[in-house]
Tab-separated table of C-alpha atoms in Angstrom:
chain	number	residue	atom	x	y	z
A	24	MET	CA	-52.166	145.344	36.121
A	25	GLY	CA	-55.555	143.785	36.996
A	26	GLN	CA	-58.597	144.570	35.167
A	27	TYR	CA	-61.769	145.047	36.931
A	28	TYR	CA	-65.357	144.136	35.678
A	29	LYS	CA	-69.103	144.830	35.993
A	30	PHE	CA	-72.016	144.127	34.547
A	31	MET	CA	-74.109	146.819	33.077
A	32	ASN	CA	-77.888	146.789	31.398
A	33	ILE	CA	-77.684	149.102	28.363
A	34	ASP	CA	-81.412	149.526	27.568
A	35	LYS	CA	-82.463	150.315	31.256
A	36	LYS	CA	-79.057	152.111	32.128
A	37	GLN	CA	-78.909	149.762	35.360
A	38	ILE	CA	-76.036	148.252	37.150
A	39	CYS	CA	-76.136	145.497	40.108
A	40	GLN	CA	-73.509	145.700	42.504
A	41	LYS	CA	-74.445	143.281	45.059
A	42	ASN	CA	-71.244	141.736	46.408
A	43	TRP	CA	-69.330	143.584	44.091
A	44	HIS	CA	-65.776	145.067	45.086
A	45	ASN	CA	-63.238	145.779	42.246
A	46	ILE	CA	-63.379	142.191	41.081
A	47	LYS	CA	-61.369	140.581	38.178
A	48	LEU	CA	-63.087	138.692	35.546
A	49	MET	CA	-61.849	135.221	36.679
A	50	GLU	CA	-62.160	136.204	40.396
A	51	HIS	CA	-66.106	136.049	39.989
A	52	SER	CA	-67.057	134.322	36.693
A	53	TYR	CA	-67.945	131.088	38.329
A	54	LEU	CA	-71.247	129.230	39.105
A	55	GLY	CA	-72.258	129.920	42.607
A	56	ASN	CA	-70.691	133.308	42.729
A	57	ASN	CA	-73.111	135.803	44.525
A	58	TYR	CA	-72.790	138.583	42.217
A	59	CYS	CA	-72.969	136.600	38.953
A	60	ASP	CA	-75.989	134.557	40.276
A	61	ASP	CA	-77.743	137.886	41.070
A	62	ILE	CA	-77.299	138.946	37.202
A	63	LEU	CA	-78.386	135.674	36.020
A	64	ARG	CA	-81.711	136.049	38.044
A	65	LEU	CA	-82.213	139.626	36.738
A	66	LEU	CA	-82.110	138.205	33.257
A	67	SER	CA	-85.290	136.119	34.266
A	68	ASN	CA	-87.321	138.872	35.292
A	69	GLU	CA	-85.997	142.760	35.787
A	70	TRP	CA	-83.703	142.537	32.893
A	71	LYS	CA	-85.493	140.286	30.650
A	72	GLY	CA	-85.008	140.970	27.135
A	73	ASP	CA	-82.419	143.639	27.809
A	74	ARG	CA	-78.937	144.105	26.228
A	75	VAL	CA	-76.334	143.266	28.751
A	76	ILE	CA	-72.410	143.452	29.028
A	77	HIS	CA	-69.644	142.435	31.345
A	78	VAL	CA	-67.321	145.544	30.824
A	79	GLY	CA	-63.792	145.895	31.889
A	80	ASP	CA	-62.402	149.045	32.907
A	81	TYR	CA	-59.706	148.901	30.296
A	82	ALA	CA	-62.325	148.399	27.664
A	83	GLU	CA	-61.887	151.241	24.976
A	84	PRO	CA	-63.090	151.640	21.250
A	85	THR	CA	-59.748	151.449	20.174
A	86	ASP	CA	-58.410	148.434	22.304
A	87	GLU	CA	-57.892	146.192	19.613
A	88	THR	CA	-60.074	143.507	21.273
A	89	THR	CA	-63.094	141.594	19.594
A	90	THR	CA	-65.371	143.967	21.389
A	91	GLN	CA	-63.879	147.327	20.344
A	92	ASN	CA	-66.454	148.294	17.885
A	93	LEU	CA	-69.127	147.331	20.276
A	94	VAL	CA	-67.845	149.582	23.162
A	95	ALA	CA	-67.613	152.261	20.396
A	96	ALA	CA	-71.240	151.783	19.408
A	97	ILE	CA	-72.311	152.033	23.021
A	98	MET	CA	-70.454	154.928	23.876
A	99	LYS	CA	-71.865	156.794	21.030
A	100	GLU	CA	-75.306	155.686	21.730
A	101	LEU	CA	-74.870	156.968	25.385
A	102	ASN	CA	-73.039	160.078	24.416
A	103	ILE	CA	-70.152	159.163	26.441
A	104	LYS	CA	-67.019	161.324	25.976
A	105	ASP	CA	-63.763	161.819	28.269
A	106	ASN	CA	-64.622	158.663	30.236
A	107	THR	CA	-64.635	154.974	29.740
A	108	LEU	CA	-67.866	152.841	29.499
A	109	TYR	CA	-66.912	151.140	32.856
A	110	HIS	CA	-66.751	154.411	34.727
A	111	PHE	CA	-69.534	156.061	32.984
A	112	CYS	CA	-71.799	153.545	34.227
A	113	ASP	CA	-71.338	154.186	37.842
A	114	SER	CA	-74.087	157.043	37.361
A	115	PHE	CA	-76.611	154.193	36.405
A	116	ASP	CA	-79.372	153.345	38.986
A	117	GLU	CA	-78.483	150.174	40.905
A	118	VAL	CA	-81.203	147.017	41.015
A	119	ARG	CA	-81.149	143.634	42.615
A	120	SER	CA	-82.831	140.687	41.993
A	121	LYS	CA	-85.844	139.829	44.060
A	122	SER	CA	-85.659	136.119	43.037
A	123	LYS	CA	-83.750	133.288	44.680
A	124	GLN	CA	-83.999	130.658	41.923
A	125	ASP	CA	-80.918	128.969	40.396
A	126	ILE	CA	-80.608	129.613	37.034
A	127	ARG	CA	-79.359	127.249	34.660
A	128	TYR	CA	-80.306	128.477	30.781
A	129	VAL	CA	-79.767	131.681	29.191
A	130	TYR	CA	-80.898	132.451	25.771
A	131	ASN	CA	-79.539	134.833	23.269
A	132	LEU	CA	-82.472	136.318	21.746
A	133	ASP	CA	-80.602	137.964	18.884
A	134	LYS	CA	-78.392	135.313	17.900
A	135	LYS	CA	-81.132	132.304	18.547
A	136	GLU	CA	-78.552	130.355	20.574
A	137	TYR	CA	-78.621	129.304	24.240
A	138	ILE	CA	-76.322	127.653	26.871
A	139	ASP	CA	-76.847	125.200	29.700
A	140	LEU	CA	-74.515	126.656	32.293
A	141	PHE	CA	-73.988	123.367	33.626
A	142	ARG	CA	-72.356	121.983	30.556
A	143	GLN	CA	-68.831	123.048	31.697
A	144	PRO	CA	-65.952	121.119	33.108
A	145	ILE	CA	-65.260	121.396	36.953
A	146	GLN	CA	-62.091	123.418	37.846
A	147	TRP	CA	-61.637	122.437	41.247
A	148	CYS	CA	-63.117	121.447	44.419
A	149	TYR	CA	-64.082	123.604	47.533
A	150	HIS	CA	-65.151	122.688	51.003
A	151	ASP	CA	-66.548	124.297	54.110
A	152	ASP	CA	-67.916	123.038	57.347
A	153	LYS	CA	-70.730	121.186	55.600
A	154	TYR	CA	-69.997	120.511	52.144
A	155	LEU	CA	-67.613	119.240	49.499
A	156	GLY	CA	-68.471	120.590	46.115
A	157	THR	CA	-67.246	121.370	42.737
A	158	VAL	CA	-66.467	124.744	40.814
A	159	LYS	CA	-67.286	125.686	37.415
A	160	ILE	CA	-66.828	128.739	34.892
A	161	ASN	CA	-69.728	130.848	34.104
A	162	SER	CA	-69.932	130.644	30.481
A	163	PHE	CA	-72.245	133.492	30.277
A	164	ALA	CA	-69.914	136.048	32.107
A	165	LEU	CA	-67.258	135.192	29.438
A	166	LEU	CA	-69.443	135.423	26.592
A	167	VAL	CA	-70.807	138.779	27.366
A	168	GLY	CA	-67.216	140.088	28.346
A	169	CYS	CA	-65.759	143.376	26.853
A	170	GLY	CA	-61.968	143.875	26.988
A	171	ASN	CA	-60.700	140.540	27.686
A	172	GLY	CA	-56.933	140.358	27.193
A	173	LEU	CA	-56.075	143.766	28.440
A	174	GLY	CA	-55.266	142.944	31.961
A	175	GLY	CA	-54.443	140.821	34.829
A	176	GLY	CA	-56.965	138.028	35.842
A	177	ASP	CA	-58.729	138.056	32.273
A	178	TYR	CA	-59.545	134.697	30.646
A	179	HIS	CA	-56.708	132.729	29.005
A	180	GLY	CA	-57.673	129.260	27.702
A	181	PRO	CA	-59.731	127.125	25.138
A	182	ASN	CA	-62.336	129.599	23.052
A	183	GLU	CA	-60.615	132.824	24.497
A	184	HIS	CA	-61.622	134.220	21.003
A	185	LEU	CA	-65.164	133.831	21.984
A	186	VAL	CA	-65.002	135.931	24.932
A	187	GLY	CA	-67.407	138.906	24.222
A	188	PHE	CA	-69.282	136.995	21.495
A	189	TRP	CA	-72.596	137.613	22.949
A	190	ALA	CA	-71.951	141.006	24.479
A	191	GLY	CA	-74.822	143.740	23.606
A	192	ASP	CA	-77.209	141.053	22.817
A	193	ARG	CA	-80.517	140.590	24.376
A	194	PHE	CA	-81.264	137.848	27.032
A	195	ILE	CA	-83.634	135.583	29.000
A	196	SER	CA	-82.618	133.219	31.764
A	197	SER	CA	-84.419	130.241	33.361
A	198	SER	CA	-84.079	127.554	35.832
A	199	GLU	CA	-85.554	125.137	33.348
A	200	PRO	CA	-85.660	124.792	29.499
A	201	LEU	CA	-88.034	127.262	27.759
A	202	LYS	CA	-90.250	125.406	25.254
A	203	GLU	CA	-90.627	128.665	23.093
A	204	TYR	CA	-86.853	128.496	22.435
A	205	GLU	CA	-86.730	125.066	21.837
A	206	ASP	CA	-85.554	125.672	18.240
A	207	PHE	CA	-82.569	127.852	19.371
A	208	LYS	CA	-79.129	126.263	18.837
A	209	ILE	CA	-76.932	125.224	21.871
A	210	ARG	CA	-73.354	126.635	22.378
A	211	ASP	CA	-71.346	123.966	23.950
A	212	ASP	CA	-68.013	125.723	23.974
A	213	ILE	CA	-65.955	125.140	27.163
A	214	TYR	CA	-63.902	127.314	29.188
A	215	THR	CA	-61.322	126.158	31.397
A	216	GLU	CA	-57.904	127.245	33.119
A	217	THR	CA	-57.269	123.809	34.044
A	218	LYS	CA	-54.718	121.721	32.052
A	219	GLU	CA	-56.534	118.779	32.357
A	220	TYR	CA	-58.950	119.754	29.511
A	221	ASP	CA	-56.437	121.432	27.334
A	222	GLU	CA	-57.169	119.487	24.216
A	223	LEU	CA	-60.935	119.863	24.595
A	224	THR	CA	-62.690	122.817	23.105
A	225	SER	CA	-66.471	121.613	23.092
A	226	TYR	CA	-68.435	119.866	25.624
A	227	ASN	CA	-68.678	116.146	25.363
A	228	GLU	CA	-70.004	114.576	28.445
A	229	GLU	CA	-68.199	111.211	28.298
A	230	ASN	CA	-64.676	113.031	27.770
A	231	ILE	CA	-65.216	115.725	30.182
A	232	ILE	CA	-66.351	113.261	33.005
A	233	GLU	CA	-63.106	110.973	32.318
A	234	HIS	CA	-61.180	113.951	32.731
A	235	GLU	CA	-62.899	115.369	35.702
A	236	ILE	CA	-62.297	111.822	37.504
A	237	ASN	CA	-58.625	112.989	37.444
A	238	VAL	CA	-59.398	116.424	38.884
A	239	LEU	CA	-61.433	115.217	41.580
A	240	ASN	CA	-59.109	112.346	42.781
A	241	LYS	CA	-56.018	114.972	42.717
A	242	GLU	CA	-58.150	117.247	45.096
A	243	LEU	CA	-58.957	114.461	47.250
A	244	GLU	CA	-55.414	113.579	47.666
A	245	GLU	CA	-54.445	117.197	48.359
A	246	TYR	CA	-57.149	117.122	51.000
A	247	LYS	CA	-55.351	113.935	52.637
A	248	LYS	CA	-52.267	115.846	52.891
A	249	TRP	CA	-53.926	118.987	54.525
A	250	ASP	CA	-55.799	116.457	56.757
A	251	VAL	CA	-59.152	117.870	55.861
A	252	GLU	CA	-61.867	115.814	57.559
A	253	ILE	CA	-64.090	114.707	54.716
A	254	ASN	CA	-66.162	112.084	56.682
A	255	ASN	CA	-68.292	114.781	57.948
A	256	LEU	CA	-68.981	116.313	54.652
A	257	GLU	CA	-71.939	115.838	52.233
A	258	PHE	CA	-71.215	116.023	48.550
A	259	ASP	CA	-72.744	119.316	47.067
A	260	SER	CA	-74.176	118.531	43.572
A	261	TYR	CA	-75.008	122.156	42.151
A	262	GLY	CA	-74.051	122.639	38.931
A	263	LEU	CA	-73.739	118.973	37.849
A	264	LEU	CA	-75.472	117.083	35.107
A	265	ASP	CA	-76.971	113.875	36.077
A	266	GLN	CA	-74.342	111.227	35.005
A	267	GLU	CA	-71.601	113.625	36.199
A	268	GLN	CA	-73.246	113.940	39.931
A	269	LYS	CA	-73.523	110.046	40.000
A	270	VAL	CA	-69.866	109.298	38.863
A	271	LEU	CA	-68.170	111.975	40.895
A	272	GLU	CA	-70.229	111.563	44.148
A	273	SER	CA	-69.478	107.772	43.960
A	274	ILE	CA	-65.725	108.761	44.197
A	275	PHE	CA	-66.414	111.122	46.875
A	276	THR	CA	-68.018	108.355	48.904
A	277	ILE	CA	-65.714	105.582	48.228
A	278	ASN	CA	-62.924	107.898	49.299
A	279	LYS	CA	-64.868	108.679	52.768
A	280	ASP	CA	-65.741	104.993	53.308
A	281	CYS	CA	-61.728	104.150	52.679
A	282	LYS	CA	-60.931	106.872	55.308
A	283	ARG	CA	-63.607	105.608	57.591
A	284	ASP	CA	-62.193	102.061	57.545
A	285	LYS	CA	-58.764	103.202	58.091
A	286	GLU	CA	-59.525	105.175	61.097
A	287	GLU	CA	-61.389	102.059	62.570
A	288	ASP	CA	-58.338	99.901	61.890
A	289	ILE	CA	-56.311	102.319	63.809
A	290	CYS	CA	-58.780	102.377	66.621
A	291	VAL	CA	-58.719	98.639	67.085
């Protein structure tokens, strides 16, 4: 059965349930997801320097996952008996971020590491009435996950063993690099459920972009089959690195121009 997840602040005994409705790990662990975005913003202000986890409802002190000892320690600290950590935190106060900024960097104060959330491969494309954009996995949501592998909707892919590696640590997030943590080591592990990147485990921009070109072209071919009108769409560059944006946006523009030329030929 499916396993549901929620973020919790261990130190302040708080949760954030903005846009949260019984969601599985890989149903919301993406850049641009409202729930995850609010958590990232909390780490820049209200939850700055606090211990945070992303706990599943199957997570137990004896679940034989990499986070079982951490879960046991937290449950002991909070004196939780005859309940799961997931359900116990329903009694916590709820908080929502007052910030609207987009977060890109998360610093782990305990392990002296950080992640650039943009350094992940795109998984697929999305479109609405105005934009065509790309989707990437939120690596922070996985790094603090507890109980992965116990239920449906959990993460299975490269670096699966690292899910939960940061769980219970203290964090600070930012939209820009923070100079005071410039000596921290970057984590460049990639997370993907797309077969295009199966042989990759760490981020290498040149290799990643080469594969992303294939992903985008396949998506655009599908759009043609579905008669999606891309001529009226703009390219959404959120979550993309500079070179990544330049290459992928050029492919999108070329496809728009080709479609427009074909339509003009038909009209003539």
